[in-house]
């Protein structure tokens, strides 16, 4: 048993060791927390919570909101074509059967519609969700009632009511999102699934008639 100065030194050494241990533990804990926070931040950046926001599936309004129309009767936000800012998309709703004239027929038509992300509803009407961005250099493309088509104000790329390329510098047709209907009958647009592979059509692959209107750049 130590007495006097020896015992005191031992006590100091013991207390010193404890302090060092405590200090190490505190530093370790802090570093652990910082690391966990950084990892959480990185994960949040990699996998942001986009539920219901642009970049994920967005539930829009009921189908009845988007009144179907024949191609020539489209009027923005009234018939056939509707803008949804949250989805950055135009919802297209074409009336079925003999009210919509397709240039392709049968299986060929169905293959094209499928490849171009069209959705056919139970009543036989046709739907698509067109991304608002011009595939030339990225301007927002307005739908023009006076042109019965989309016309980009930047360099004049021109697209039919279904986003099909008509003329101008765009390399392909408008891109389109995957869309569906939920059980309640709402339109659901998956803005995380974008089809960027709809080529410029030629006379043998065009789906809808070219609008017979001369559309000016302005
Ligand atoms: S960005 Fe639309 S035509 Fe150039």
PDB file of C-alpha atoms and ligand atoms in Angstrom:
ATOM      1  CA  UNK A   1       0.000   0.000   0.000  1.00  0.00           C
ATOM      2  CA  UNK A   2       1.350   3.368  -1.038  1.00  0.00           C
ATOM      3  CA  UNK A   3       1.396   6.204   1.393  1.00  0.00           C
ATOM      4  CA  UNK A   4       2.333   9.857   1.247  1.00  0.00           C
ATOM      5  CA  UNK A   5       3.684  11.128  -2.087  1.00  0.00           C
ATOM      6  CA  UNK A   6       3.431   7.683  -3.753  1.00  0.00           C
ATOM      7  CA  UNK A   7      -0.268   7.308  -3.032  1.00  0.00           C
ATOM      8  CA  UNK A   8      -0.922  10.837  -4.223  1.00  0.00           C
ATOM      9  CA  UNK A   9       0.936  10.190  -7.503  1.00  0.00           C
ATOM     10  CA  UNK A  10      -1.014   7.005  -8.072  1.00  0.00           C
ATOM     11  CA  UNK A  11      -4.300   8.824  -7.462  1.00  0.00           C
ATOM     12  CA  UNK A  12      -3.305  11.610  -9.852  1.00  0.00           C
ATOM     13  CA  UNK A  13      -2.266   9.012 -12.472  1.00  0.00           C
ATOM     14  CA  UNK A  14      -5.573   7.188 -12.012  1.00  0.00           C
ATOM     15  CA  UNK A  15      -7.544  10.420 -12.318  1.00  0.00           C
ATOM     16  CA  UNK A  16      -5.455  11.431 -15.363  1.00  0.00           C
ATOM     17  CA  UNK A  17      -6.160   8.115 -17.089  1.00  0.00           C
ATOM     18  CA  UNK A  18      -9.862   8.480 -16.392  1.00  0.00           C
ATOM     19  CA  UNK A  19      -9.868  11.978 -17.801  1.00  0.00           C
ATOM     20  CA  UNK A  20      -8.051  10.789 -20.935  1.00  0.00           C
ATOM     21  CA  UNK A  21     -10.492   7.951 -21.331  1.00  0.00           C
ATOM     22  CA  UNK A  22     -13.411  10.294 -20.885  1.00  0.00           C
ATOM     23  CA  UNK A  23     -11.893  12.745 -23.339  1.00  0.00           C
ATOM     24  CA  UNK A  24     -11.308   9.990 -25.898  1.00  0.00           C
ATOM     25  CA  UNK A  25     -14.834   8.756 -25.471  1.00  0.00           C
ATOM     26  CA  UNK A  26     -16.250  12.259 -25.846  1.00  0.00           C
ATOM     27  CA  UNK A  27     -14.185  12.882 -28.985  1.00  0.00           C
ATOM     28  CA  UNK A  28     -15.156   9.489 -30.355  1.00  0.00           C
ATOM     29  CA  UNK A  29     -18.821  10.160 -29.688  1.00  0.00           C
ATOM     30  CA  UNK A  30     -18.626  13.570 -31.357  1.00  0.00           C
ATOM     31  CA  UNK A  31     -16.885  12.129 -34.391  1.00  0.00           C
ATOM     32  CA  UNK A  32     -19.468   9.369 -34.517  1.00  0.00           C
ATOM     33  CA  UNK A  33     -22.303  11.889 -34.473  1.00  0.00           C
ATOM     34  CA  UNK A  34     -20.645  14.032 -37.135  1.00  0.00           C
ATOM     35  CA  UNK A  35     -20.093  10.922 -39.258  1.00  0.00           C
ATOM     36  CA  UNK A  36     -23.682   9.790 -38.853  1.00  0.00           C
ATOM     37  CA  UNK A  37     -24.930  13.263 -39.724  1.00  0.00           C
ATOM     38  CA  UNK A  38     -22.727  13.373 -42.834  1.00  0.00           C
ATOM     39  CA  UNK A  39     -23.884   9.911 -43.894  1.00  0.00           C
ATOM     40  CA  UNK A  40     -27.516  10.928 -43.391  1.00  0.00           C
ATOM     41  CA  UNK A  41     -26.942  14.083 -45.436  1.00  0.00           C
ATOM     42  CA  UNK A  42     -25.330  12.087 -48.230  1.00  0.00           C
ATOM     43  CA  UNK A  43     -28.168   9.568 -48.225  1.00  0.00           C
ATOM     44  CA  UNK A  44     -30.723  12.380 -48.277  1.00  0.00           C
ATOM     45  CA  UNK A  45     -28.963  13.869 -51.283  1.00  0.00           C
ATOM     46  CA  UNK A  46     -28.821  10.525 -53.018  1.00  0.00           C
ATOM     47  CA  UNK A  47     -32.343   9.486 -52.109  1.00  0.00           C
ATOM     48  CA  UNK A  48     -34.352  12.670 -51.464  1.00  0.00           C
ATOM     49  CA  UNK A  49     -37.909  12.261 -50.257  1.00  0.00           C
ATOM     50  CA  UNK A  50     -39.712  13.145 -53.458  1.00  0.00           C
ATOM     51  CA  UNK A  51     -43.030  11.525 -52.662  1.00  0.00           C
ATOM     52  CA  UNK A  52     -45.738  13.519 -54.416  1.00  0.00           C
ATOM     53  CA  UNK A  53     -43.206  15.990 -55.841  1.00  0.00           C
ATOM     54  CA  UNK A  54     -41.635  16.469 -59.243  1.00  0.00           C
ATOM     55  CA  UNK A  55     -39.284  13.537 -59.769  1.00  0.00           C
ATOM     56  CA  UNK A  56     -41.768  11.014 -58.373  1.00  0.00           C
ATOM     57  CA  UNK A  57     -45.320   9.852 -59.043  1.00  0.00           C
ATOM     58  CA  UNK A  58     -47.786  12.736 -58.690  1.00  0.00           C
ATOM     59  CA  UNK A  59     -51.506  12.221 -58.264  1.00  0.00           C
ATOM     60  CA  UNK A  60     -53.398  14.853 -60.228  1.00  0.00           C
ATOM     61  CA  UNK A  61     -57.133  15.451 -60.461  1.00  0.00           C
ATOM     62  CA  UNK A  62     -59.925  13.077 -61.401  1.00  0.00           C
ATOM     63  CA  UNK A  63     -60.223  11.953 -64.998  1.00  0.00           C
ATOM     64  CA  UNK A  64     -63.423  13.971 -65.425  1.00  0.00           C
ATOM     65  CA  UNK A  65     -61.398  17.163 -64.994  1.00  0.00           C
ATOM     66  CA  UNK A  66     -59.591  16.508 -68.265  1.00  0.00           C
ATOM     67  CA  UNK A  67     -62.332  16.670 -70.852  1.00  0.00           C
ATOM     68  CA  UNK A  68     -61.535  14.619 -73.938  1.00  0.00           C
ATOM     69  CA  UNK A  69     -61.753  16.179 -77.386  1.00  0.00           C
ATOM     70  CA  UNK A  70     -61.068  15.523 -81.036  1.00  0.00           C
ATOM     71  CA  UNK A  71     -57.676  16.640 -82.224  1.00  0.00           C
ATOM     72  CA  UNK A  72     -58.960  19.714 -84.071  1.00  0.00           C
ATOM     73  CA  UNK A  73     -60.992  20.886 -81.055  1.00  0.00           C
ATOM     74  CA  UNK A  74     -58.211  21.074 -78.483  1.00  0.00           C
ATOM     75  CA  UNK A  75     -58.322  24.240 -76.368  1.00  0.00           C
ATOM     76  CA  UNK A  76     -55.813  24.647 -73.578  1.00  0.00           C
ATOM     77  CA  UNK A  77     -57.255  23.813 -70.164  1.00  0.00           C
ATOM     78  CA  UNK A  78     -60.730  23.400 -71.603  1.00  0.00           C
ATOM     79  CA  UNK A  79     -60.677  20.450 -73.985  1.00  0.00           C
ATOM     80  CA  UNK A  80     -58.144  17.814 -74.952  1.00  0.00           C
ATOM     81  CA  UNK A  81     -55.022  19.449 -73.507  1.00  0.00           C
ATOM     82  CA  UNK A  82     -54.416  20.573 -69.917  1.00  0.00           C
ATOM     83  CA  UNK A  83     -51.374  22.056 -68.235  1.00  0.00           C
ATOM     84  CA  UNK A  84     -50.295  20.746 -64.824  1.00  0.00           C
ATOM     85  CA  UNK A  85     -47.511  22.920 -63.370  1.00  0.00           C
ATOM     86  CA  UNK A  86     -46.640  20.557 -60.495  1.00  0.00           C
ATOM     87  CA  UNK A  87     -45.925  17.758 -62.946  1.00  0.00           C
ATOM     88  CA  UNK A  88     -44.433  20.161 -65.542  1.00  0.00           C
ATOM     89  CA  UNK A  89     -46.579  18.343 -68.017  1.00  0.00           C
ATOM     90  CA  UNK A  90     -49.465  18.651 -70.429  1.00  0.00           C
ATOM     91  CA  UNK A  91     -52.161  16.039 -70.042  1.00  0.00           C
ATOM     92  CA  UNK A  92     -53.539  15.044 -73.429  1.00  0.00           C
ATOM     93  CA  UNK A  93     -56.937  13.347 -73.714  1.00  0.00           C
ATOM     94  CA  UNK A  94     -58.100  12.320 -77.169  1.00  0.00           C
ATOM     95  CA  UNK A  95     -61.598  11.008 -77.747  1.00  0.00           C
ATOM     96  CA  UNK A  96     -61.870   7.402 -78.889  1.00  0.00           C
ATOM     97  CA  UNK A  97     -62.947   5.489 -81.929  1.00  0.00           C
ATOM     98  CA  UNK A  98     -64.156   7.271 -85.014  1.00  0.00           C
ATOM     99  CA  UNK A  99     -63.719  10.637 -83.305  1.00  0.00           C
ATOM    100  CA  UNK A 100     -59.959  10.304 -83.425  1.00  0.00           C
ATOM    101  CA  UNK A 101     -58.357   9.720 -86.776  1.00  0.00           C
ATOM    102  CA  UNK A 102     -55.104   7.775 -86.609  1.00  0.00           C
ATOM    103  CA  UNK A 103     -52.733   7.505 -89.544  1.00  0.00           C
ATOM    104  CA  UNK A 104     -51.628   4.052 -88.399  1.00  0.00           C
ATOM    105  CA  UNK A 105     -53.894   1.068 -87.856  1.00  0.00           C
ATOM    106  CA  UNK A 106     -54.180  -2.187 -85.934  1.00  0.00           C
ATOM    107  CA  UNK A 107     -51.143  -3.764 -84.295  1.00  0.00           C
ATOM    108  CA  UNK A 108     -48.802  -1.193 -85.820  1.00  0.00           C
ATOM    109  CA  UNK A 109     -50.755   1.603 -84.186  1.00  0.00           C
ATOM    110  CA  UNK A 110     -50.845  -0.201 -80.838  1.00  0.00           C
ATOM    111  CA  UNK A 111     -47.090  -0.794 -80.944  1.00  0.00           C
ATOM    112  CA  UNK A 112     -46.424   2.856 -81.621  1.00  0.00           C
ATOM    113  CA  UNK A 113     -48.802   4.057 -78.927  1.00  0.00           C
ATOM    114  CA  UNK A 114     -47.165   1.712 -76.445  1.00  0.00           C
ATOM    115  CA  UNK A 115     -43.646   2.789 -77.408  1.00  0.00           C
ATOM    116  CA  UNK A 116     -44.699   6.434 -77.095  1.00  0.00           C
ATOM    117  CA  UNK A 117     -46.153   6.048 -73.586  1.00  0.00           C
ATOM    118  CA  UNK A 118     -49.791   6.555 -74.506  1.00  0.00           C
ATOM    119  CA  UNK A 119     -52.392   5.178 -72.104  1.00  0.00           C
ATOM    120  CA  UNK A 120     -55.703   3.782 -73.334  1.00  0.00           C
ATOM    121  CA  UNK A 121     -58.507   4.094 -70.790  1.00  0.00           C
ATOM    122  CA  UNK A 122     -61.372   1.638 -70.254  1.00  0.00           C
ATOM    123  CA  UNK A 123     -63.698   3.868 -72.306  1.00  0.00           C
ATOM    124  CA  UNK A 124     -61.277   3.642 -75.235  1.00  0.00           C
ATOM    125  CA  UNK A 125     -60.024   7.228 -75.013  1.00  0.00           C
ATOM    126  CA  UNK A 126     -56.341   8.008 -75.403  1.00  0.00           C
ATOM    127  CA  UNK A 127     -54.113   9.787 -72.903  1.00  0.00           C
ATOM    128  CA  UNK A 128     -50.522  10.956 -72.674  1.00  0.00           C
ATOM    129  CA  UNK A 129     -48.483  13.149 -70.318  1.00  0.00           C
ATOM    130  CA  UNK A 130     -46.116  15.369 -72.292  1.00  0.00           C
ATOM    131  CA  UNK A 131     -43.089  16.913 -70.592  1.00  0.00           C
ATOM    132  CA  UNK A 132     -43.162  20.695 -71.041  1.00  0.00           C
ATOM    133  CA  UNK A 133     -39.481  21.019 -72.016  1.00  0.00           C
ATOM    134  CA  UNK A 134     -38.506  21.489 -75.661  1.00  0.00           C
ATOM    135  CA  UNK A 135     -36.137  18.710 -76.700  1.00  0.00           C
ATOM    136  CA  UNK A 136     -34.064  21.146 -78.757  1.00  0.00           C
ATOM    137  CA  UNK A 137     -32.448  23.328 -76.084  1.00  0.00           C
ATOM    138  CA  UNK A 138     -34.820  23.152 -73.151  1.00  0.00           C
ATOM    139  CA  UNK A 139     -37.249  26.080 -73.405  1.00  0.00           C
ATOM    140  CA  UNK A 140     -40.732  25.636 -72.016  1.00  0.00           C
ATOM    141  CA  UNK A 141     -43.078  24.863 -74.893  1.00  0.00           C
ATOM    142  CA  UNK A 142     -46.529  26.472 -74.836  1.00  0.00           C
ATOM    143  CA  UNK A 143     -49.596  24.886 -76.350  1.00  0.00           C
ATOM    144  CA  UNK A 144     -51.040  27.353 -78.873  1.00  0.00           C
ATOM    145  CA  UNK A 145     -54.774  27.253 -79.478  1.00  0.00           C
ATOM    146  CA  UNK A 146     -54.277  29.346 -82.619  1.00  0.00           C
ATOM    147  CA  UNK A 147     -51.907  26.691 -84.019  1.00  0.00           C
ATOM    148  CA  UNK A 148     -53.731  23.609 -82.752  1.00  0.00           C
ATOM    149  CA  UNK A 149     -50.250  22.440 -81.713  1.00  0.00           C
ATOM    150  CA  UNK A 150     -47.200  23.213 -79.546  1.00  0.00           C
ATOM    151  CA  UNK A 151     -44.771  25.846 -80.817  1.00  0.00           C
ATOM    152  CA  UNK A 152     -41.507  26.615 -79.046  1.00  0.00           C
ATOM    153  CA  UNK A 153     -40.876  30.389 -78.782  1.00  0.00           C
ATOM    154  CA  UNK A 154     -37.077  30.000 -78.735  1.00  0.00           C
ATOM    155  CA  UNK A 155     -36.216  28.542 -82.145  1.00  0.00           C
ATOM    156  CA  UNK A 156     -39.569  27.487 -83.518  1.00  0.00           C
ATOM    157  CA  UNK A 157     -39.705  23.737 -82.928  1.00  0.00           C
ATOM    158  CA  UNK A 158     -43.231  22.634 -83.639  1.00  0.00           C
ATOM    159  CA  UNK A 159     -45.055  19.635 -82.180  1.00  0.00           C
ATOM    160  CA  UNK A 160     -48.481  18.127 -82.794  1.00  0.00           C
ATOM    161  CA  UNK A 161     -51.130  17.862 -80.041  1.00  0.00           C
ATOM    162  CA  UNK A 162     -49.641  14.517 -78.966  1.00  0.00           C
ATOM    163  CA  UNK A 163     -46.107  15.943 -78.878  1.00  0.00           C
ATOM    164  CA  UNK A 164     -45.182  14.410 -82.221  1.00  0.00           C
ATOM    165  CA  UNK A 165     -42.483  16.358 -84.066  1.00  0.00           C
ATOM    166  CA  UNK A 166     -43.783  18.526 -86.916  1.00  0.00           C
ATOM    167  CA  UNK A 167     -40.922  20.814 -87.950  1.00  0.00           C
ATOM    168  CA  UNK A 168     -38.071  22.955 -86.599  1.00  0.00           C
ATOM    169  CA  UNK A 169     -34.680  22.082 -85.105  1.00  0.00           C
ATOM    170  CA  UNK A 170     -35.870  19.638 -82.403  1.00  0.00           C
ATOM    171  CA  UNK A 171     -34.157  16.255 -82.815  1.00  0.00           C
ATOM    172  CA  UNK A 172     -37.200  14.206 -81.775  1.00  0.00           C
ATOM    173  CA  UNK A 173     -40.777  14.441 -80.523  1.00  0.00           C
ATOM    174  CA  UNK A 174     -41.607  15.792 -77.059  1.00  0.00           C
ATOM    175  CA  UNK A 175     -40.666  13.512 -74.185  1.00  0.00           C
ATOM    176  CA  UNK A 176     -43.463  11.980 -72.176  1.00  0.00           C
ATOM    177  CA  UNK A 177     -43.970  10.684 -68.668  1.00  0.00           C
ATOM    178  CA  UNK A 178     -45.454   7.375 -67.704  1.00  0.00           C
ATOM    179  CA  UNK A 179     -49.089   7.886 -66.691  1.00  0.00           C
ATOM    180  CA  UNK A 180     -51.918   5.819 -65.260  1.00  0.00           C
ATOM    181  CA  UNK A 181     -55.116   6.075 -63.207  1.00  0.00           C
ATOM    182  CA  UNK A 182     -55.532   5.184 -59.554  1.00  0.00           C
ATOM    183  CA  UNK A 183     -58.495   3.282 -58.083  1.00  0.00           C
ATOM    184  CA  UNK A 184     -60.316   6.518 -57.317  1.00  0.00           C
ATOM    185  CA  UNK A 185     -60.104   7.545 -60.963  1.00  0.00           C
ATOM    186  CA  UNK A 186     -57.391  10.178 -60.560  1.00  0.00           C
ATOM    187  CA  UNK A 187     -54.730  10.762 -63.168  1.00  0.00           C
ATOM    188  CA  UNK A 188     -51.277   9.744 -61.920  1.00  0.00           C
ATOM    189  CA  UNK A 189     -48.169  10.991 -63.697  1.00  0.00           C
ATOM    190  CA  UNK A 190     -44.860   9.400 -62.798  1.00  0.00           C
ATOM    191  CA  UNK A 191     -42.404  12.258 -63.302  1.00  0.00           C
ATOM    192  CA  UNK A 192     -39.578   9.881 -62.391  1.00  0.00           C
ATOM    193  CA  UNK A 193     -40.170   7.886 -65.575  1.00  0.00           C
ATOM    194  CA  UNK A 194     -39.502   9.896 -68.702  1.00  0.00           C
ATOM    195  CA  UNK A 195     -39.618   8.429 -72.200  1.00  0.00           C
ATOM    196  CA  UNK A 196     -37.002  10.304 -74.234  1.00  0.00           C
ATOM    197  CA  UNK A 197     -37.061   7.980 -77.218  1.00  0.00           C
ATOM    198  CA  UNK A 198     -39.890   9.174 -79.417  1.00  0.00           C
ATOM    199  CA  UNK A 199     -38.199   9.738 -82.768  1.00  0.00           C
ATOM    200  CA  UNK A 200     -39.124  12.235 -85.433  1.00  0.00           C
ATOM    201  CA  UNK A 201     -41.875  10.487 -87.433  1.00  0.00           C
ATOM    202  CA  UNK A 202     -41.852  10.110 -91.207  1.00  0.00           C
ATOM    203  CA  UNK A 203     -44.848   9.576 -93.440  1.00  0.00           C
ATOM    204  CA  UNK A 204     -44.937   5.874 -92.569  1.00  0.00           C
ATOM    205  CA  UNK A 205     -44.700   6.281 -88.806  1.00  0.00           C
ATOM    206  CA  UNK A 206     -46.691   9.435 -87.997  1.00  0.00           C
ATOM    207  CA  UNK A 207     -49.554   8.732 -85.571  1.00  0.00           C
ATOM    208  CA  UNK A 208     -51.810  11.814 -85.913  1.00  0.00           C
ATOM    209  CA  UNK A 209     -52.649  14.115 -88.779  1.00  0.00           C
ATOM    210  CA  UNK A 210     -50.583  17.248 -89.220  1.00  0.00           C
ATOM    211  CA  UNK A 211     -52.698  20.278 -88.267  1.00  0.00           C
ATOM    212  CA  UNK A 212     -53.662  22.223 -91.349  1.00  0.00           C
ATOM    213  CA  UNK A 213     -52.713  25.581 -89.859  1.00  0.00           C
ATOM    214  CA  UNK A 214     -49.728  27.750 -90.733  1.00  0.00           C
ATOM    215  CA  UNK A 215     -48.274  28.511 -87.318  1.00  0.00           C
ATOM    216  CA  UNK A 216     -46.111  31.622 -87.084  1.00  0.00           C
ATOM    217  CA  UNK A 217     -43.113  31.839 -84.762  1.00  0.00           C
ATOM    218  CA  UNK A 218     -44.727  34.473 -82.544  1.00  0.00           C
TER     219      UNK A 218
HETATM  220  S1  LIG B   1     -35.392  25.348 -77.424  1.00  0.00           S
HETATM  221 FE1  LIG B   1     -37.224  24.981 -78.472  1.00  0.00          FE
HETATM  222  S2  LIG B   1     -36.706  25.250 -80.520  1.00  0.00           S
HETATM  223 FE2  LIG B   1     -34.879  25.604 -79.501  1.00  0.00          FE
END
